[in-house]
């Protein structure tokens, strides 16, 4: 019954959600805006330029930067972020992920990457996971999370009915996107935060992910 599993990347497959936070924090500090981890929950799953916009709104500095300056700020953040990625190796894949991908392969269930990140292909390559996914959704030119488009595009690419898809996310916006797409939503992270976003089930770590419990939970055995 299960037709595809769609994975978010940052914070689900590896710890790059933390790198995004560190890079945004340094950029924000430089323009006199303070961001903390609670605010950062609102950046998870959100595209680069939209994240910058949210930071400027948060710091009440929206009017202080031209679009050219915004491009420069976003570039500085991304350059810093990319410099943190050079240390990524297959050992940085979160526990349980490689095993779940292997179980999906054995059962001929497509694994799809549904990330908003333009750096996703490079990260998958560094983790040695590039060939484990049947399809990598490009976020270019489609509405970002919490809109369902990234997940719908992934399902469509492999001919899967969203009703028989499972999405896995660490971000509130991501869980909302999965639910808007009509899929079963698995949250990785803080229970109350992700449940209030609509998660059908929340695990505190990827260690708990495995195909048979997912099928059971989602009623797709
Ligand atoms: C993911 C992350 C966000 C990030 C976005 C864009 O959704 O959760 O924190 O802003 O991707 O990433 P990029 O690598 O393109 O800047
Ligand atoms: Mg994420």
mmCIF file of C-alpha atoms and ligand atoms in Angstrom, residues 10 20 43-48 51 81 116-119, ligand 1:
data_model
loop_
_atom_site.group_PDB
_atom_site.id
_atom_site.type_symbol
_atom_site.label_atom_id
_atom_site.label_comp_id
_atom_site.label_asym_id
_atom_site.label_seq_id
_atom_site.Cartn_x
_atom_site.Cartn_y
_atom_site.Cartn_z
ATOM 1 C CA UNK A 10 18.403 19.223 7.111
ATOM 2 C CA UNK A 20 22.034 26.622 9.201
ATOM 3 C CA UNK A 43 13.326 29.287 10.069
ATOM 4 C CA UNK A 44 13.507 25.513 9.711
ATOM 5 C CA UNK A 45 12.283 24.376 6.301
ATOM 6 C CA UNK A 46 12.134 27.947 5.015
ATOM 7 C CA UNK A 47 14.043 29.033 1.890
ATOM 8 C CA UNK A 48 17.182 31.151 2.106
ATOM 9 C CA UNK A 51 14.567 33.092 6.137
ATOM 10 C CA UNK A 81 27.202 27.497 5.725
ATOM 11 C CA UNK A 116 14.018 23.338 0.286
ATOM 12 C CA UNK A 117 17.817 23.527 0.136
ATOM 13 C CA UNK A 118 19.772 24.380 -2.978
ATOM 14 C CA UNK A 119 22.731 22.669 -1.290
HETATM 15 C C1 LIG B 1 16.055 23.797 4.403
HETATM 16 C C2 LIG B 1 16.496 24.247 5.777
HETATM 17 C C3 LIG B 1 16.417 25.743 5.914
HETATM 18 C C4 LIG B 1 17.144 26.418 4.751
HETATM 19 C C5 LIG B 1 16.565 25.961 3.423
HETATM 20 C C6 LIG B 1 17.302 26.552 2.231
HETATM 21 O O1 LIG B 1 14.693 23.941 4.320
HETATM 22 O O2 LIG B 1 15.688 23.662 6.774
HETATM 23 O O3 LIG B 1 17.012 26.113 7.133
HETATM 24 O O4 LIG B 1 17.051 27.828 4.847
HETATM 25 O O5 LIG B 1 16.665 24.553 3.352
HETATM 26 O O6 LIG B 1 18.606 26.048 2.232
HETATM 27 P P1 LIG B 1 19.774 26.589 1.284
HETATM 28 O O7 LIG B 1 20.866 25.567 1.498
HETATM 29 O O8 LIG B 1 19.240 26.596 -0.104
HETATM 30 O O9 LIG B 1 20.130 27.940 1.773
#
